[in-house]
Amino acid sequence: MAEKKRFVHNTDIGQNFLIDESLADFITERARLSGRDVVLEIGPGDGVLTRALLRTPLKRLYAIEVDERLRERLENIASHDGRCRPIFCDALRFDYESGLGERPSKIVANLPYHITTPLIWTFLERLAPRGMDYMLLMLQLEAAERVVSPACRRERSPLGITAEAMGSAAVLRKVPPAAFHPRPKVMSAVVEIKIEKNADIANDSTWRSLLARSFTQRRKTLCNNWCASCGMTRESALRILSRHSLKPTARAEELPLEKWFELAQEPAFVLKNSDNGERNVLES
C-alpha cells in the first residue's frame, strides 16, 4: 500500500487508474471471454482490470503501457500468470500488424482519455481487417457520445458513423469519477463496439475523405463544406444533394448511414489517398 501512495500519477497521459473492482468484473463478464480469445488491453495502469481479465479463461492478454514506472507492477502480475504479456511502448506508435505474437480478437481497456479517438481509429484500421471483432472500452462520456450518437444528434461524428457502418456501438453504463484514482473531472462510460461487417471500410480513402470533408466545419452545411474542401462549385454540390434527396441546408450530423454509403459512390468524392489534414478532422 505504501508503494502505491508514492506513485505520482501523470494525468497528462491519462493516468486515471480504475480502482472499482466491481466495475472491472462487470466489464470482464460483459466481454464473455473464452479460451480462444486473444485480448488487447491499453493502459493497464495499476492492473485492476488486468487482474480481472486474467480471472477469465482467455487464451492470451497483451497489455500495452507507456509508463516504464509501472513495469515492476505489471511484470509481477505476468509472473503469476503466463497468459499475460506486458508491452511497454506508446500505443499510438505500436506496430499492431507484426508486434504481437497473435492477432487480438477483442480489445478490453480503460483508454487514456487524451488519445481515445485516434486509438479507436487505429484499432478499426489495423486490427478489424485482421479479425478483431469486439471492443469494450472505458471512455470519457463526451467521447462515448461521439461514438454512439445516431443521425440528427450534434454529437454525431466520423468515428461514430464508421463504427455504425462496421456494426454497432452502445453505451452500456455511465461511470462516476469515484471509480478512478485520481478522480477525473468528468463522467465516463463503458462502450461496447461490435464489428460485424465492412471490416476494411476504415481504410477506404474515399470513405475517410468524404467524412472528413463533410465534417470540416460542423456548423456549416454540406454544400458549404464541400465547396471549401473539394473545390466544388455550389451548383455541383447542390446537384449531388438533390440526387440523394437531401435538402440544400443539410448538415453532416443529420445524415443517416445509408446516405453516407450513397454519397461514397459519387465520382466527386472518389480518392486514392487521404491527406493529413483529413485525418486531423477524423480524429478531432
Short mmCIF file of C-alpha atoms in Angstrom, two decimals:
data_model
loop_
_atom_site.label_atom_id
_atom_site.label_comp_id
_atom_site.label_asym_id
_atom_site.label_seq_id
_atom_site.Cartn_x
_atom_site.Cartn_y
_atom_site.Cartn_z
CA MET A 1 0.00 0.00 0.00
CA ALA A 2 2.88 2.37 0.79
CA GLU A 3 4.30 1.84 -2.69
CA LYS A 4 1.00 2.89 -4.26
CA LYS A 5 0.93 6.09 -2.22
CA ARG A 6 4.37 7.06 -3.51
CA PHE A 7 3.32 6.75 -7.14
CA VAL A 8 2.69 10.15 -8.73
CA HIS A 9 0.04 9.85 -11.41
CA ASN A 10 0.69 11.64 -14.68
CA THR A 11 -2.73 12.91 -15.71
CA ASP A 12 -1.19 14.48 -18.82
CA ILE A 13 -1.06 10.95 -20.27
CA GLY A 14 -4.45 9.94 -18.93
CA GLN A 15 -3.36 8.17 -15.76
CA ASN A 16 -6.70 7.91 -14.02
CA PHE A 17 -6.41 4.34 -12.78
CA LEU A 18 -9.53 2.21 -12.44
CA ILE A 19 -9.96 1.28 -8.77
CA ASP A 20 -13.55 -0.03 -8.77
CA GLU A 21 -13.12 -3.81 -8.83
CA SER A 22 -16.85 -4.44 -9.20
CA LEU A 23 -16.79 -2.36 -12.38
CA ALA A 24 -13.81 -4.35 -13.64
CA ASP A 25 -15.80 -7.53 -13.01
CA PHE A 26 -18.79 -6.08 -14.88
CA ILE A 27 -16.55 -5.33 -17.85
CA THR A 28 -14.97 -8.78 -17.98
CA GLU A 29 -18.31 -10.54 -17.58
CA ARG A 30 -19.78 -8.50 -20.41
CA ALA A 31 -16.82 -9.35 -22.67
CA ARG A 32 -17.72 -13.07 -22.43
CA LEU A 33 -14.15 -14.20 -22.91
CA SER A 34 -13.36 -17.78 -23.85
CA GLY A 35 -10.24 -19.91 -24.14
CA ARG A 36 -9.97 -18.88 -27.80
CA ASP A 37 -9.78 -15.15 -27.15
CA VAL A 38 -6.59 -13.14 -27.52
CA VAL A 39 -7.26 -9.85 -25.73
CA LEU A 40 -5.55 -6.47 -26.05
CA GLU A 41 -5.58 -4.04 -23.12
CA ILE A 42 -4.30 -0.48 -23.48
CA GLY A 43 -3.20 1.46 -20.41
CA PRO A 44 -3.40 -1.25 -17.73
CA GLY A 45 -2.04 1.16 -15.13
CA ASP A 46 -2.23 -0.38 -11.68
CA GLY A 47 -3.62 -3.64 -13.07
CA VAL A 48 -7.15 -3.74 -11.62
CA LEU A 49 -8.73 -4.55 -14.98
CA THR A 50 -5.74 -6.70 -15.95
CA ARG A 51 -6.22 -8.97 -12.95
CA ALA A 52 -9.96 -9.17 -13.60
CA LEU A 53 -9.29 -10.20 -17.20
CA LEU A 54 -6.92 -12.91 -16.01
CA ARG A 55 -9.70 -14.38 -13.88
CA THR A 56 -11.45 -15.32 -17.14
CA PRO A 57 -10.50 -18.27 -19.39
CA LEU A 58 -8.92 -16.05 -22.09
CA LYS A 59 -6.06 -17.51 -24.10
CA ARG A 60 -3.67 -14.54 -24.03
CA LEU A 61 -3.62 -10.96 -22.75
CA TYR A 62 -1.36 -8.31 -24.28
CA ALA A 63 -1.21 -5.22 -22.05
CA ILE A 64 0.35 -2.11 -23.62
CA GLU A 65 1.60 0.51 -21.16
CA VAL A 66 3.60 3.65 -21.95
CA ASP A 67 4.84 4.37 -18.40
CA GLU A 68 8.01 2.45 -17.53
CA ARG A 69 7.45 3.22 -13.85
CA LEU A 70 4.72 0.57 -13.91
CA ARG A 71 6.97 -2.16 -15.30
CA GLU A 72 7.60 -3.88 -11.96
CA ARG A 73 3.91 -4.00 -11.07
CA LEU A 74 2.78 -5.36 -14.42
CA GLU A 75 5.62 -7.83 -14.73
CA ASN A 76 4.75 -9.08 -11.26
CA ILE A 77 1.21 -9.78 -12.47
CA ALA A 78 2.63 -11.56 -15.52
CA SER A 79 4.96 -13.65 -13.36
CA HIS A 80 1.91 -15.17 -11.67
CA ASP A 81 0.03 -15.84 -14.92
CA GLY A 82 1.90 -16.75 -18.08
CA ARG A 83 -1.01 -15.70 -20.26
CA CYS A 84 -0.22 -12.03 -19.57
CA ARG A 85 2.33 -10.27 -21.81
CA PRO A 86 3.09 -6.65 -20.82
CA ILE A 87 4.44 -4.45 -23.62
CA PHE A 88 5.97 -1.08 -22.76
CA CYS A 89 5.52 1.41 -25.59
CA ASP A 90 3.34 4.19 -26.98
CA ALA A 91 0.04 2.61 -28.08
CA LEU A 92 -0.32 5.10 -30.94
CA ARG A 93 3.07 4.15 -32.39
CA PHE A 94 2.96 0.41 -31.81
CA ASP A 95 3.16 -1.95 -34.80
CA TYR A 96 -0.09 -3.86 -34.35
CA GLU A 97 0.37 -5.86 -37.55
CA SER A 98 3.62 -7.57 -36.52
CA GLY A 99 4.31 -6.55 -32.91
CA LEU A 100 2.04 -9.12 -31.29
CA GLY A 101 2.59 -12.86 -31.32
CA GLU A 102 -1.09 -13.49 -32.01
CA ARG A 103 -3.90 -11.50 -33.57
CA PRO A 104 -6.22 -9.98 -30.96
CA SER A 105 -9.86 -10.97 -31.24
CA LYS A 106 -11.07 -8.46 -28.63
CA ILE A 107 -9.94 -5.18 -27.06
CA VAL A 108 -10.92 -4.54 -23.45
CA ALA A 109 -9.45 -1.37 -21.98
CA ASN A 110 -9.72 1.79 -19.92
CA LEU A 111 -8.37 4.03 -22.67
CA PRO A 112 -6.25 7.12 -21.91
CA TYR A 113 -8.78 9.87 -22.50
CA HIS A 114 -6.44 12.25 -24.34
CA ILE A 115 -5.86 9.77 -27.20
CA THR A 116 -9.21 7.98 -27.28
CA THR A 117 -10.32 8.92 -30.80
CA PRO A 118 -7.02 8.28 -32.63
CA LEU A 119 -6.65 4.97 -30.77
CA ILE A 120 -10.07 3.73 -31.81
CA TRP A 121 -9.36 4.74 -35.41
CA THR A 122 -6.09 2.79 -35.17
CA PHE A 123 -7.93 -0.31 -33.96
CA LEU A 124 -10.51 -0.06 -36.75
CA GLU A 125 -7.82 0.47 -39.39
CA ARG A 126 -5.22 -2.06 -38.31
CA LEU A 127 -6.95 -4.73 -36.25
CA ALA A 128 -10.52 -5.01 -37.57
CA PRO A 129 -9.33 -6.24 -41.01
CA ARG A 130 -7.22 -8.85 -39.19
CA GLY A 131 -10.04 -10.43 -37.22
CA MET A 132 -10.62 -8.16 -34.22
CA ASP A 133 -14.40 -8.00 -33.93
CA TYR A 134 -15.18 -6.64 -30.47
CA MET A 135 -14.19 -3.70 -28.27
CA LEU A 136 -15.30 -2.97 -24.73
CA LEU A 137 -13.86 0.38 -23.75
CA MET A 138 -13.95 2.84 -20.89
CA LEU A 139 -14.20 6.32 -22.40
CA GLN A 140 -14.85 9.85 -21.27
CA LEU A 141 -18.63 10.27 -21.55
CA GLU A 142 -18.29 13.05 -24.12
CA ALA A 143 -16.14 10.82 -26.33
CA ALA A 144 -18.55 7.93 -25.84
CA GLU A 145 -21.43 10.05 -27.10
CA ARG A 146 -19.48 10.85 -30.27
CA VAL A 147 -19.05 7.12 -30.90
CA VAL A 148 -22.67 6.08 -30.36
CA SER A 149 -24.80 9.09 -31.40
CA PRO A 150 -27.32 8.47 -34.19
CA ALA A 151 -28.22 10.83 -37.02
CA CYS A 152 -29.61 14.27 -36.12
CA ARG A 153 -27.62 14.49 -32.89
CA ARG A 154 -24.95 17.18 -32.62
CA GLU A 155 -22.51 14.60 -31.18
CA ARG A 156 -22.61 12.65 -34.46
CA SER A 157 -19.05 12.17 -35.75
CA PRO A 158 -16.99 10.49 -38.49
CA LEU A 159 -15.84 7.87 -35.98
CA GLY A 160 -19.40 7.13 -34.87
CA ILE A 161 -20.61 6.83 -38.47
CA THR A 162 -17.75 4.44 -39.24
CA ALA A 163 -18.49 2.33 -36.15
CA GLU A 164 -22.12 2.11 -37.26
CA ALA A 165 -21.04 1.15 -40.78
CA MET A 166 -18.96 -1.69 -39.33
CA GLY A 167 -21.54 -2.97 -36.86
CA SER A 168 -22.90 -1.35 -33.73
CA ALA A 169 -21.86 0.79 -30.78
CA ALA A 170 -23.68 1.36 -27.49
CA VAL A 171 -23.13 2.87 -24.06
CA LEU A 172 -23.63 0.10 -21.51
CA ARG A 173 -23.09 2.05 -18.33
CA LYS A 174 -22.16 5.53 -17.15
CA VAL A 175 -19.32 5.66 -14.64
CA PRO A 176 -18.74 8.31 -11.94
CA PRO A 177 -15.32 9.87 -11.19
CA ALA A 178 -15.14 7.90 -7.92
CA ALA A 179 -14.35 4.75 -9.91
CA PHE A 180 -10.86 6.11 -10.64
CA HIS A 181 -7.78 7.44 -8.88
CA PRO A 182 -7.06 10.24 -9.22
CA ARG A 183 -10.65 11.21 -9.91
CA PRO A 184 -11.20 12.75 -13.35
CA LYS A 185 -13.27 15.91 -13.59
CA VAL A 186 -15.75 14.29 -15.98
CA MET A 187 -18.12 11.35 -16.17
CA SER A 188 -17.05 8.23 -18.03
CA ALA A 189 -18.87 5.43 -19.82
CA VAL A 190 -18.41 1.80 -20.79
CA VAL A 191 -18.88 1.49 -24.55
CA GLU A 192 -19.36 -1.73 -26.50
CA ILE A 193 -18.40 -1.78 -30.19
CA LYS A 194 -19.15 -4.83 -32.33
CA ILE A 195 -17.51 -5.32 -35.73
CA GLU A 196 -19.92 -7.36 -37.84
CA LYS A 197 -19.41 -6.14 -41.42
CA ASN A 198 -17.36 -3.86 -43.69
CA ALA A 199 -14.16 -4.67 -41.77
CA ASP A 200 -12.00 -2.72 -44.25
CA ILE A 201 -14.06 0.45 -44.51
CA ALA A 202 -11.94 2.45 -42.04
CA ASN A 203 -9.07 2.14 -44.53
CA ASP A 204 -11.13 3.19 -47.55
CA SER A 205 -9.70 6.51 -48.73
CA THR A 206 -12.96 7.62 -50.35
CA TRP A 207 -14.98 6.89 -47.21
CA ARG A 208 -12.50 8.70 -44.98
CA SER A 209 -12.19 11.68 -47.31
CA LEU A 210 -15.96 12.03 -47.67
CA LEU A 211 -16.45 12.08 -43.90
CA ALA A 212 -13.53 14.43 -43.26
CA ARG A 213 -14.62 16.94 -45.91
CA SER A 214 -18.24 16.80 -44.82
CA PHE A 215 -17.38 17.48 -41.17
CA THR A 216 -14.66 20.11 -41.82
CA GLN A 217 -16.74 22.78 -40.08
CA ARG A 218 -19.64 21.32 -38.17
CA ARG A 219 -21.76 24.46 -38.16
CA LYS A 220 -21.65 24.76 -41.93
CA THR A 221 -23.87 22.95 -44.40
CA LEU A 222 -22.61 20.06 -46.50
CA CYS A 223 -22.81 22.33 -49.53
CA ASN A 224 -20.50 24.92 -47.98
CA ASN A 225 -18.07 22.32 -46.63
CA TRP A 226 -17.79 20.55 -49.99
CA CYS A 227 -17.25 23.82 -51.84
CA ALA A 228 -14.47 24.79 -49.42
CA SER A 229 -12.72 21.42 -49.13
CA CYS A 230 -13.30 19.77 -52.53
CA GLY A 231 -13.00 22.75 -54.86
CA MET A 232 -16.58 22.02 -55.90
CA THR A 233 -18.89 24.67 -57.30
CA ARG A 234 -22.05 25.44 -55.39
CA GLU A 235 -24.13 24.22 -58.32
CA SER A 236 -22.32 20.86 -58.34
CA ALA A 237 -22.74 20.44 -54.60
CA LEU A 238 -26.45 21.21 -54.80
CA ARG A 239 -26.89 18.72 -57.65
CA ILE A 240 -25.32 15.98 -55.53
CA LEU A 241 -27.59 16.80 -52.62
CA SER A 242 -30.62 16.76 -54.89
CA ARG A 243 -29.70 13.38 -56.39
CA HIS A 244 -29.78 11.90 -52.90
CA SER A 245 -32.96 13.66 -51.78
CA LEU A 246 -31.09 15.89 -49.35
CA LYS A 247 -32.02 19.48 -48.57
CA PRO A 248 -29.67 22.30 -49.67
CA THR A 249 -29.28 23.17 -45.98
CA ALA A 250 -28.40 19.62 -44.85
CA ARG A 251 -25.56 19.25 -42.35
CA ALA A 252 -23.29 16.24 -41.89
CA GLU A 253 -24.64 15.35 -38.44
CA GLU A 254 -28.17 14.96 -39.89
CA LEU A 255 -27.46 12.18 -42.38
CA PRO A 256 -28.40 8.55 -41.67
CA LEU A 257 -25.90 5.83 -42.50
CA GLU A 258 -27.45 4.83 -45.83
CA LYS A 259 -26.91 8.35 -47.21
CA TRP A 260 -23.18 8.11 -46.46
CA PHE A 261 -22.99 4.86 -48.41
CA GLU A 262 -24.78 6.54 -51.32
CA LEU A 263 -22.54 9.62 -51.27
CA ALA A 264 -19.41 7.44 -51.23
CA GLN A 265 -20.38 6.29 -54.74
CA GLU A 266 -20.33 9.85 -56.11
CA PRO A 267 -17.37 10.34 -58.51
CA ALA A 268 -16.66 13.74 -56.96
CA PHE A 269 -15.63 12.07 -53.71
CA VAL A 270 -13.61 9.13 -55.04
CA LEU A 271 -9.97 9.47 -53.98
CA LYS A 272 -6.94 7.21 -53.93
CA ASN A 273 -5.43 8.69 -50.80
CA SER A 274 -6.49 10.90 -47.91
CA ASP A 275 -4.19 13.59 -46.51
CA ASN A 276 -3.06 14.51 -43.01
CA GLY A 277 -5.50 17.40 -42.83
CA GLU A 278 -8.37 14.99 -43.32
CA ARG A 279 -7.00 12.70 -40.63
CA ASN A 280 -6.95 15.62 -38.21
CA VAL A 281 -10.67 16.17 -38.84
CA LEU A 282 -11.45 12.48 -38.34
CA GLU A 283 -9.56 12.34 -35.05
CA SER A 284 -10.94 15.58 -33.62
#
